[in-house]
Amino acid sequence: MKRQRVSALLILAVMVCLTACGGGGGQKHTTLSVMGRKSDMEKSYMTALFGHYESTTGNKLNLIKIEDADFETQAAKRFAAGNVPDVFLHFHNADLNRFDVAGNFCYLNDEAWADDLTDSARAYCEDRDGNLLGLPFWENSVSGCYYNKTILDSLGIKPATTQAEFDVLCQVLSETGYTPICWPADGCTWMYQFGLDPVFADDPELLEKLNRNEISYSGIPQVESMAEWIGSAAEKGWFGSDYLRTGWSDISPDLGSGDAVMTFIWDTWFYTDFEQGQKYGIDDFAVMPVFMNTAEEGTYEGGNLNMMMINKNGQQLEAAKEFLAFCASPENYNVAFDGISTVSCFKGQTTNIQSEMVTDAQASIAEKERVSTAASRIVGYSADDVAAAYNSLLRGKTDAAGCVKMMDDARKEEAKKYGAEGF
């Protein structure tokens, strides 16, 4: 009788355990799909976050990495076919219009973590009506002309403070046997926005006219001056001989070996993508303004932020929101950004560092930095379209005026697709 009672108690205990543990199969875990640009998804702070999430929660992430050069078009095709991921990584720029933001994504205004965002980070992620489109989980960096100060010092050359000085600097470096600028024309598209930013950031009325289709790029002298300068720089050898085949993965070895002296990029790149142990390391570099013949004293660009956006029509809406809440918790984002050089996106961010390159140039940056304007505020702007126009110029298929016309035509076509007023 006693044995039967013990057996019954054991059976009851097992049933309770099975019920608590999900029917004997262990705790049920979720697999979320996360889609983004390949190089973005492989940033060290992103891989640290993804790994930390999986190990902490037991949930899994299906990381859908799309090659950088094809990201916008391939992602748009997937969306058009109804293949929308649970979480989508994208910058708040004109290309975001491809993805029907209102129809596909949640507004995140009421999420508990929203109050922890810095004012600037939140403003970047809001639409014109003040709706919070995504969680900014990214490097808040300073873009400029990063240069090998060790090489310049060895040649007795000072960094440039004007466009004229920069042109002389490039010519001297070229004559000395160096490639002055690593220009990754194969699949990289961000460089052009740096030159365009001051044209429109310094003249908001001009930007409004462009966005109302009352003026075109071709009616703005600085835009063609920029195309002329880039074409001329390439002809003079300032980008080296292989720039049309230079891509993302080539920047680090070109700079680390000293073959190239400068590149137009951002400080965080040195901590996430610059390979250590080369001839030259992070301590050999400094920053000066970008010069592309549109601002006489040069320009820096403030941070662009990758947002995590949630598919509001997905079957795992709540799980996706829980993932963002995990990412937005101080104990988790401080793990991801430990030792990363970035301005904070979160008020509770404590483990990130500030690059000495940026702090050393703080006065210059404060004077010449512009908010990111071209990529985020020009209606119809597409980084891929701009790069395509410039590649046509660099391959000798058109001249500067033709390059600008290609930019205009593509921009207007994009604006028409999205029903922009005036187009």
GROMACS .gro file of C-alpha atoms in nm:
model
  423
    1MET     CA    1   0.000   0.000   0.000
    2LYS     CA    2   0.282   0.235   0.092
    3ARG     CA    3   0.463   0.147  -0.233
    4GLN     CA    4   0.149   0.231  -0.436
    5ARG     CA    5   0.121   0.569  -0.259
    6VAL     CA    6   0.485   0.651  -0.334
    7SER     CA    7   0.437   0.554  -0.698
    8ALA     CA    8   0.130   0.775  -0.723
    9LEU     CA    9   0.323   1.068  -0.577
   10LEU     CA   10   0.606   1.013  -0.823
   11ILE     CA   11   0.364   1.006  -1.114
   12LEU     CA   12   0.202   1.328  -0.989
   13ALA     CA   13   0.542   1.496  -0.953
   14VAL     CA   14   0.641   1.394  -1.305
   15MET     CA   15   0.312   1.527  -1.445
   16VAL     CA   16   0.365   1.861  -1.270
   17CYS     CA   17   0.719   1.878  -1.406
   18LEU     CA   18   0.608   1.794  -1.759
   19THR     CA   19   0.338   2.059  -1.744
   20ALA     CA   20   0.581   2.324  -1.617
   21CYS     CA   21   0.843   2.227  -1.873
   22GLY     CA   22   0.615   2.227  -2.175
   23GLY     CA   23   0.510   1.869  -2.203
   24GLY     CA   24   0.846   1.708  -2.160
   25GLY     CA   25   1.019   1.884  -2.449
   26GLY     CA   26   1.197   2.141  -2.235
   27GLN     CA   27   1.114   2.512  -2.226
   28LYS     CA   28   0.974   2.637  -2.555
   29HIS     CA   29   1.209   2.882  -2.724
   30THR     CA   30   1.151   3.131  -3.001
   31THR     CA   31   1.340   3.179  -3.326
   32LEU     CA   32   1.326   3.535  -3.458
   33SER     CA   33   1.428   3.639  -3.809
   34VAL     CA   34   1.652   3.946  -3.826
   35MET     CA   35   1.736   4.095  -4.166
   36GLY     CA   36   2.005   4.350  -4.244
   37ARG     CA   37   2.304   4.443  -4.454
   38LYS     CA   38   2.582   4.182  -4.424
   39SER     CA   39   2.857   4.416  -4.308
   40ASP     CA   40   2.617   4.576  -4.058
   41MET     CA   41   2.516   4.242  -3.907
   42GLU     CA   42   2.882   4.143  -3.866
   43LYS     CA   43   2.990   4.447  -3.665
   44SER     CA   44   3.155   4.335  -3.342
   45TYR     CA   45   2.894   4.498  -3.119
   46MET     CA   46   2.614   4.334  -3.319
   47THR     CA   47   2.765   3.987  -3.301
   48ALA     CA   48   2.825   4.041  -2.929
   49LEU     CA   49   2.460   4.139  -2.885
   50PHE     CA   50   2.325   3.847  -3.087
   51GLY     CA   51   2.538   3.596  -2.900
   52HIS     CA   52   2.450   3.746  -2.563
   53TYR     CA   53   2.079   3.731  -2.645
   54GLU     CA   54   2.089   3.366  -2.749
   55SER     CA   55   2.298   3.253  -2.452
   56THR     CA   56   2.093   3.453  -2.200
   57THR     CA   57   1.741   3.372  -2.323
   58GLY     CA   58   1.783   3.038  -2.497
   59ASN     CA   59   1.602   3.188  -2.797
   60LYS     CA   60   1.752   3.171  -3.145
   61LEU     CA   61   1.807   3.430  -3.415
   62ASN     CA   62   1.782   3.352  -3.784
   63LEU     CA   63   2.020   3.617  -3.921
   64ILE     CA   64   1.936   3.704  -4.281
   65LYS     CA   65   2.246   3.880  -4.415
   66ILE     CA   66   2.214   4.046  -4.757
   67GLU     CA   67   2.525   4.153  -4.946
   68ASP     CA   68   2.582   4.526  -4.911
   69ALA     CA   69   2.575   4.616  -5.280
   70ASP     CA   70   2.239   4.442  -5.330
   71PHE     CA   71   2.077   4.515  -4.997
   72GLU     CA   72   1.818   4.777  -5.087
   73THR     CA   73   1.695   4.606  -5.403
   74GLN     CA   74   1.700   4.251  -5.265
   75ALA     CA   75   1.534   4.348  -4.939
   76ALA     CA   76   1.264   4.539  -5.128
   77LYS     CA   77   1.196   4.232  -5.344
   78ARG     CA   78   1.156   4.016  -5.034
   79PHE     CA   79   0.913   4.264  -4.883
   80ALA     CA   80   0.713   4.282  -5.206
   81ALA     CA   81   0.682   3.904  -5.197
   82GLY     CA   82   0.554   3.919  -4.838
   83ASN     CA   83   0.879   3.787  -4.691
   84VAL     CA   84   0.905   4.043  -4.411
   85PRO     CA   85   1.138   3.954  -4.119
   86ASP     CA   86   1.043   3.988  -3.755
   87VAL     CA   87   1.313   4.252  -3.708
   88PHE     CA   88   1.452   4.470  -3.986
   89LEU     CA   89   1.772   4.677  -3.962
   90HIS     CA   90   1.774   4.997  -4.166
   91PHE     CA   91   1.893   5.355  -4.150
   92HIS     CA   92   1.641   5.639  -4.147
   93ASN     CA   93   1.722   5.757  -4.497
   94ALA     CA   94   1.540   5.796  -4.827
   95ASP     CA   95   1.582   5.426  -4.912
   96LEU     CA   96   1.354   5.344  -4.619
   97ASN     CA   97   1.064   5.464  -4.837
   98ARG     CA   98   1.098   5.142  -5.038
   99PHE     CA   99   0.951   4.942  -4.750
  100ASP     CA  100   0.608   5.097  -4.677
  101VAL     CA  101   0.693   5.205  -4.325
  102ALA     CA  102   0.336   5.273  -4.213
  103GLY     CA  103   0.208   4.944  -4.354
  104ASN     CA  104   0.486   4.715  -4.234
  105PHE     CA  105   0.630   4.849  -3.909
  106CYS     CA  106   0.522   4.926  -3.554
  107TYR     CA  107   0.542   5.270  -3.403
  108LEU     CA  108   0.737   5.230  -3.082
  109ASN     CA  109   0.647   5.553  -2.903
  110ASP     CA  110   0.510   5.378  -2.594
  111GLU     CA  111   0.786   5.123  -2.538
  112ALA     CA  112   0.934   5.147  -2.189
  113TRP     CA  113   1.289   5.184  -2.321
  114ALA     CA  114   1.208   5.494  -2.529
  115ASP     CA  115   1.281   5.729  -2.238
  116ASP     CA  116   1.635   5.591  -2.213
  117LEU     CA  117   1.726   5.716  -2.562
  118THR     CA  118   1.935   6.031  -2.586
  119ASP     CA  119   1.752   6.322  -2.747
  120SER     CA  120   1.961   6.314  -3.063
  121ALA     CA  121   1.927   5.936  -3.107
  122ARG     CA  122   1.551   5.949  -3.065
  123ALA     CA  123   1.517   6.244  -3.303
  124TYR     CA  124   1.706   6.051  -3.571
  125CYS     CA  125   1.455   5.763  -3.548
  126GLU     CA  126   1.136   5.971  -3.556
  127ASP     CA  127   0.928   6.039  -3.867
  128ARG     CA  128   0.798   6.386  -3.948
  129ASP     CA  129   0.496   6.323  -3.721
  130GLY     CA  130   0.713   6.232  -3.424
  131ASN     CA  131   0.654   5.856  -3.440
  132LEU     CA  132   0.944   5.643  -3.316
  133LEU     CA  133   1.020   5.399  -3.598
  134GLY     CA  134   1.289   5.181  -3.445
  135LEU     CA  135   1.543   5.122  -3.173
  136PRO     CA  136   1.873   5.296  -3.260
  137PHE     CA  137   2.132   5.031  -3.188
  138TRP     CA  138   2.444   5.149  -3.362
  139GLU     CA  139   2.764   5.347  -3.351
  140ASN     CA  140   2.706   5.720  -3.315
  141SER     CA  141   3.024   5.820  -3.488
  142VAL     CA  142   3.201   6.116  -3.648
  143SER     CA  143   3.274   6.092  -4.019
  144GLY     CA  144   3.567   6.278  -4.164
  145CYS     CA  145   3.894   6.236  -4.352
  146TYR     CA  146   4.096   5.992  -4.140
  147TYR     CA  147   4.465   6.013  -4.222
  148ASN     CA  148   4.792   5.844  -4.128
  149LYS     CA  149   4.957   6.111  -3.915
  150THR     CA  150   5.275   5.903  -3.885
  151ILE     CA  151   5.329   5.914  -4.260
  152LEU     CA  152   5.244   6.284  -4.281
  153ASP     CA  153   5.484   6.363  -3.997
  154SER     CA  154   5.761   6.163  -4.165
  155LEU     CA  155   5.718   6.376  -4.478
  156GLY     CA  156   5.693   6.701  -4.287
  157ILE     CA  157   5.335   6.757  -4.409
  158LYS     CA  158   5.056   6.912  -4.202
  159PRO     CA  159   4.688   6.815  -4.232
  160ALA     CA  160   4.479   7.042  -4.452
  161THR     CA  161   4.248   7.317  -4.330
  162THR     CA  162   4.121   7.434  -4.670
  163GLN     CA  163   4.031   7.273  -5.001
  164ALA     CA  164   4.338   7.428  -5.165
  165GLU     CA  165   4.566   7.283  -4.896
  166PHE     CA  166   4.401   6.943  -4.932
  167ASP     CA  167   4.462   6.941  -5.308
  168VAL     CA  168   4.829   7.022  -5.254
  169LEU     CA  169   4.850   6.750  -4.988
  170CYS     CA  170   4.708   6.491  -5.229
  171GLN     CA  171   4.944   6.596  -5.505
  172VAL     CA  172   5.251   6.576  -5.278
  173LEU     CA  173   5.153   6.230  -5.150
  174SER     CA  174   5.095   6.108  -5.504
  175GLU     CA  175   5.433   6.237  -5.620
  176THR     CA  176   5.597   6.068  -5.319
  177GLY     CA  177   5.459   5.729  -5.423
  178TYR     CA  178   5.161   5.697  -5.190
  179THR     CA  179   4.794   5.657  -5.280
  180PRO     CA  180   4.653   5.973  -5.120
  181ILE     CA  181   4.294   5.848  -5.072
  182CYS     CA  182   4.158   5.497  -5.040
  183TRP     CA  183   3.840   5.536  -5.246
  184PRO     CA  184   3.634   5.212  -5.232
  185ALA     CA  185   3.430   5.254  -5.549
  186ASP     CA  186   3.337   4.885  -5.565
  187GLY     CA  187   3.010   4.865  -5.373
  188CYS     CA  188   3.068   5.146  -5.122
  189THR     CA  189   2.831   5.441  -5.142
  190TRP     CA  190   2.861   5.663  -4.835
  191MET     CA  191   3.144   5.891  -4.946
  192TYR     CA  192   2.931   6.110  -5.171
  193GLN     CA  193   2.688   6.219  -4.900
  194PHE     CA  194   2.976   6.376  -4.706
  195GLY     CA  195   3.038   6.620  -4.990
  196LEU     CA  196   2.670   6.697  -5.040
  197ASP     CA  197   2.587   6.753  -4.673
  198PRO     CA  198   2.723   7.110  -4.642
  199VAL     CA  199   2.548   7.218  -4.963
  200PHE     CA  200   2.208   7.153  -4.806
  201ALA     CA  201   2.276   7.164  -4.431
  202ASP     CA  202   2.405   7.520  -4.470
  203ASP     CA  203   2.107   7.628  -4.683
  204PRO     CA  204   1.777   7.480  -4.559
  205GLU     CA  205   1.580   7.689  -4.807
  206LEU     CA  206   1.776   7.532  -5.094
  207LEU     CA  207   1.694   7.188  -4.955
  208GLU     CA  208   1.324   7.275  -4.942
  209LYS     CA  209   1.331   7.395  -5.302
  210LEU     CA  210   1.498   7.071  -5.411
  211ASN     CA  211   1.241   6.867  -5.221
  212ARG     CA  212   0.953   7.061  -5.379
  213ASN     CA  213   1.107   6.999  -5.723
  214GLU     CA  214   1.153   7.372  -5.776
  215ILE     CA  215   1.523   7.327  -5.847
  216SER     CA  216   1.746   7.038  -5.954
  217TYR     CA  217   2.099   6.932  -5.869
  218SER     CA  218   2.200   7.068  -6.210
  219GLY     CA  219   2.096   7.415  -6.095
  220ILE     CA  220   2.325   7.403  -5.792
  221PRO     CA  221   2.689   7.485  -5.884
  222GLN     CA  222   2.845   7.306  -5.584
  223VAL     CA  223   2.696   6.972  -5.690
  224GLU     CA  224   2.867   6.981  -6.030
  225SER     CA  225   3.186   7.121  -5.869
  226MET     CA  226   3.195   6.811  -5.651
  227ALA     CA  227   3.159   6.582  -5.953
  228GLU     CA  228   3.435   6.772  -6.132
  229TRP     CA  229   3.667   6.739  -5.831
  230ILE     CA  230   3.608   6.365  -5.788
  231GLY     CA  231   3.660   6.300  -6.159
  232SER     CA  232   3.976   6.511  -6.160
  233ALA     CA  233   4.112   6.342  -5.844
  234ALA     CA  234   4.070   6.001  -6.006
  235GLU     CA  235   4.246   6.115  -6.325
  236LYS     CA  236   4.537   6.253  -6.122
  237GLY     CA  237   4.583   5.918  -5.950
  238TRP     CA  238   4.476   6.041  -5.607
  239PHE     CA  239   4.260   5.728  -5.563
  240GLY     CA  240   4.534   5.496  -5.687
  241SER     CA  241   4.511   5.267  -5.987
  242ASP     CA  242   4.275   5.000  -5.852
  243TYR     CA  243   4.000   5.203  -5.683
  244LEU     CA  244   3.723   5.067  -5.910
  245ARG     CA  245   3.798   4.721  -5.771
  246THR     CA  246   3.849   4.840  -5.414
  247GLY     CA  247   3.563   4.741  -5.183
  248TRP     CA  248   3.477   4.733  -4.814
  249SER     CA  249   3.718   4.454  -4.725
  250ASP     CA  250   4.009   4.632  -4.895
  251ILE     CA  251   4.004   4.950  -4.687
  252SER     CA  252   4.174   4.798  -4.383
  253PRO     CA  253   4.472   4.643  -4.566
  254ASP     CA  254   4.518   4.954  -4.780
  255LEU     CA  255   4.540   5.178  -4.473
  256GLY     CA  256   4.716   4.930  -4.244
  257SER     CA  257   4.995   4.871  -4.493
  258GLY     CA  258   5.043   5.243  -4.558
  259ASP     CA  259   4.973   5.200  -4.930
  260ALA     CA  260   4.693   5.454  -4.886
  261VAL     CA  261   4.726   5.747  -4.648
  262MET     CA  262   4.367   5.872  -4.610
  263THR     CA  263   4.007   5.761  -4.643
  264PHE     CA  264   3.667   5.920  -4.586
  265ILE     CA  265   3.508   5.714  -4.311
  266TRP     CA  266   3.404   5.726  -3.940
  267ASP     CA  267   3.595   5.676  -3.615
  268THR     CA  268   3.409   5.364  -3.499
  269TRP     CA  269   3.526   5.177  -3.809
  270PHE     CA  270   3.877   5.169  -3.660
  271TYR     CA  271   3.745   4.977  -3.359
  272THR     CA  272   3.510   4.741  -3.542
  273ASP     CA  273   3.663   4.674  -3.886
  274PHE     CA  274   4.025   4.788  -3.893
  275GLU     CA  275   4.245   4.480  -3.868
  276GLN     CA  276   4.500   4.500  -3.587
  277GLY     CA  277   4.861   4.384  -3.612
  278GLN     CA  278   4.938   4.558  -3.941
  279LYS     CA  279   5.227   4.795  -4.009
  280TYR     CA  280   5.013   5.086  -3.893
  281GLY     CA  281   4.758   5.076  -3.610
  282ILE     CA  282   4.486   5.297  -3.468
  283ASP     CA  283   4.735   5.520  -3.286
  284ASP     CA  284   4.889   5.618  -3.621
  285PHE     CA  285   4.569   5.789  -3.739
  286ALA     CA  286   4.401   6.123  -3.685
  287VAL     CA  287   4.109   6.309  -3.844
  288MET     CA  288   4.067   6.627  -4.045
  289PRO     CA  289   3.761   6.749  -4.239
  290VAL     CA  290   3.642   6.589  -4.562
  291PHE     CA  291   3.719   6.800  -4.870
  292MET     CA  292   3.523   6.745  -5.192
  293ASN     CA  293   3.510   7.096  -5.331
  294THR     CA  294   3.175   7.185  -5.172
  295ALA     CA  295   3.294   7.351  -4.849
  296GLU     CA  296   3.616   7.551  -4.858
  297GLU     CA  297   3.706   7.467  -4.498
  298GLY     CA  298   3.578   7.109  -4.519
  299THR     CA  299   3.311   6.921  -4.328
  300TYR     CA  300   3.245   6.642  -4.080
  301GLU     CA  301   2.924   6.442  -4.070
  302GLY     CA  302   2.741   6.350  -3.751
  303GLY     CA  303   2.623   5.996  -3.683
  304ASN     CA  304   2.381   5.789  -3.889
  305LEU     CA  305   2.209   5.523  -3.683
  306ASN     CA  306   2.090   5.176  -3.781
  307MET     CA  307   1.743   5.116  -3.641
  308MET     CA  308   1.584   4.787  -3.534
  309MET     CA  309   1.230   4.797  -3.670
  310ILE     CA  310   0.950   4.551  -3.590
  311ASN     CA  311   0.719   4.382  -3.840
  312LYS     CA  312   0.374   4.467  -3.707
  313ASN     CA  313   0.207   4.202  -3.924
  314GLY     CA  314   0.427   3.914  -3.812
  315GLN     CA  315   0.322   3.618  -3.599
  316GLN     CA  316   0.595   3.692  -3.342
  317LEU     CA  317   0.515   4.053  -3.272
  318GLU     CA  318   0.540   4.028  -2.894
  319ALA     CA  319   0.858   3.819  -2.909
  320ALA     CA  320   1.012   4.081  -3.140
  321LYS     CA  321   0.919   4.356  -2.894
  322GLU     CA  322   1.077   4.154  -2.615
  323PHE     CA  323   1.394   4.126  -2.824
  324LEU     CA  324   1.410   4.505  -2.861
  325ALA     CA  325   1.349   4.544  -2.489
  326PHE     CA  326   1.642   4.307  -2.428
  327CYS     CA  327   1.864   4.513  -2.660
  328ALA     CA  328   1.757   4.837  -2.491
  329SER     CA  329   1.842   4.718  -2.137
  330PRO     CA  330   2.158   4.875  -1.987
  331GLU     CA  331   2.294   4.539  -1.873
  332ASN     CA  332   2.278   4.419  -2.234
  333TYR     CA  333   2.372   4.719  -2.447
  334ASN     CA  334   2.668   4.786  -2.217
  335VAL     CA  335   2.790   4.433  -2.291
  336ALA     CA  336   2.762   4.492  -2.666
  337PHE     CA  337   2.931   4.833  -2.670
  338ASP     CA  338   3.206   4.756  -2.421
  339GLY     CA  339   3.520   4.927  -2.552
  340ILE     CA  340   3.351   5.057  -2.869
  341SER     CA  341   3.426   5.414  -2.969
  342THR     CA  342   3.090   5.586  -3.004
  343VAL     CA  343   2.885   5.873  -2.875
  344SER     CA  344   2.607   5.730  -2.657
  345CYS     CA  345   2.264   5.645  -2.797
  346PHE     CA  346   2.133   5.551  -2.451
  347LYS     CA  347   2.136   5.757  -2.134
  348GLY     CA  348   2.261   5.454  -1.939
  349GLN     CA  349   2.549   5.378  -2.176
  350THR     CA  350   2.871   5.358  -1.973
  351THR     CA  351   3.110   5.107  -2.132
  352ASN     CA  352   3.167   5.284  -2.466
  353ILE     CA  353   3.475   5.498  -2.517
  354GLN     CA  354   3.553   5.815  -2.709
  355SER     CA  355   3.818   5.791  -2.977
  356GLU     CA  356   4.131   5.998  -2.919
  357MET     CA  357   4.117   6.084  -3.288
  358VAL     CA  358   3.786   6.260  -3.224
  359THR     CA  359   3.878   6.422  -2.893
  360ASP     CA  360   4.202   6.558  -3.039
  361ALA     CA  361   4.007   6.723  -3.321
  362GLN     CA  362   3.716   6.837  -3.103
  363ALA     CA  363   3.752   7.208  -3.178
  364SER     CA  364   3.761   7.151  -3.554
  365ILE     CA  365   3.467   6.910  -3.535
  366ALA     CA  366   3.258   7.151  -3.328
  367GLU     CA  367   3.315   7.423  -3.588
  368LYS     CA  368   3.267   7.222  -3.907
  369GLU     CA  369   3.036   6.930  -3.825
  370ARG     CA  370   2.703   6.909  -4.010
  371VAL     CA  371   2.408   6.690  -3.930
  372SER     CA  372   2.368   6.407  -4.181
  373THR     CA  373   2.154   6.576  -4.442
  374ALA     CA  374   2.187   6.433  -4.792
  375ALA     CA  375   2.101   6.070  -4.719
  376SER     CA  376   1.827   6.140  -4.467
  377ARG     CA  377   1.659   6.461  -4.588
  378ILE     CA  378   1.678   6.479  -4.966
  379VAL     CA  379   1.354   6.340  -5.110
  380GLY     CA  380   1.435   6.055  -5.348
  381TYR     CA  381   1.799   6.029  -5.243
  382SER     CA  382   1.941   5.681  -5.293
  383ALA     CA  383   2.303   5.613  -5.206
  384ASP     CA  384   2.308   5.333  -5.464
  385ASP     CA  385   2.180   5.562  -5.739
  386VAL     CA  386   2.435   5.832  -5.656
  387ALA     CA  387   2.718   5.577  -5.655
  388ALA     CA  388   2.599   5.440  -5.990
  389ALA     CA  389   2.613   5.788  -6.142
  390TYR     CA  390   2.963   5.843  -6.006
  391ASN     CA  391   3.083   5.505  -6.123
  392SER     CA  392   2.967   5.601  -6.472
  393LEU     CA  393   3.177   5.917  -6.440
  394LEU     CA  394   3.479   5.730  -6.304
  395ARG     CA  395   3.463   5.472  -6.583
  396GLY     CA  396   3.465   5.748  -6.843
  397LYS     CA  397   3.108   5.685  -6.961
  398THR     CA  398   2.994   6.039  -6.884
  399ASP     CA  399   3.130   6.376  -6.772
  400ALA     CA  400   3.056   6.577  -6.458
  401ALA     CA  401   2.742   6.734  -6.601
  402GLY     CA  402   2.621   6.393  -6.717
  403CYS     CA  403   2.687   6.248  -6.372
  404VAL     CA  404   2.476   6.519  -6.211
  405LYS     CA  405   2.197   6.461  -6.465
  406MET     CA  406   2.198   6.090  -6.380
  407MET     CA  407   2.168   6.180  -6.012
  408ASP     CA  408   1.878   6.414  -6.089
  409ASP     CA  409   1.694   6.163  -6.306
  410ALA     CA  410   1.726   5.884  -6.049
  411ARG     CA  411   1.626   6.111  -5.761
  412LYS     CA  412   1.315   6.236  -5.937
  413GLU     CA  413   1.214   5.886  -6.039
  414GLU     CA  414   1.244   5.768  -5.678
  415ALA     CA  415   1.042   6.067  -5.557
  416LYS     CA  416   0.767   5.989  -5.808
  417LYS     CA  417   0.751   5.626  -5.693
  418TYR     CA  418   0.661   5.740  -5.344
  419GLY     CA  419   0.421   6.010  -5.451
  420ALA     CA  420   0.631   6.301  -5.326
  421GLU     CA  421   0.453   6.629  -5.372
  422GLY     CA  422   0.573   6.833  -5.671
  423PHE     CA  423   0.717   6.538  -5.867
   0.00000   0.00000   0.00000
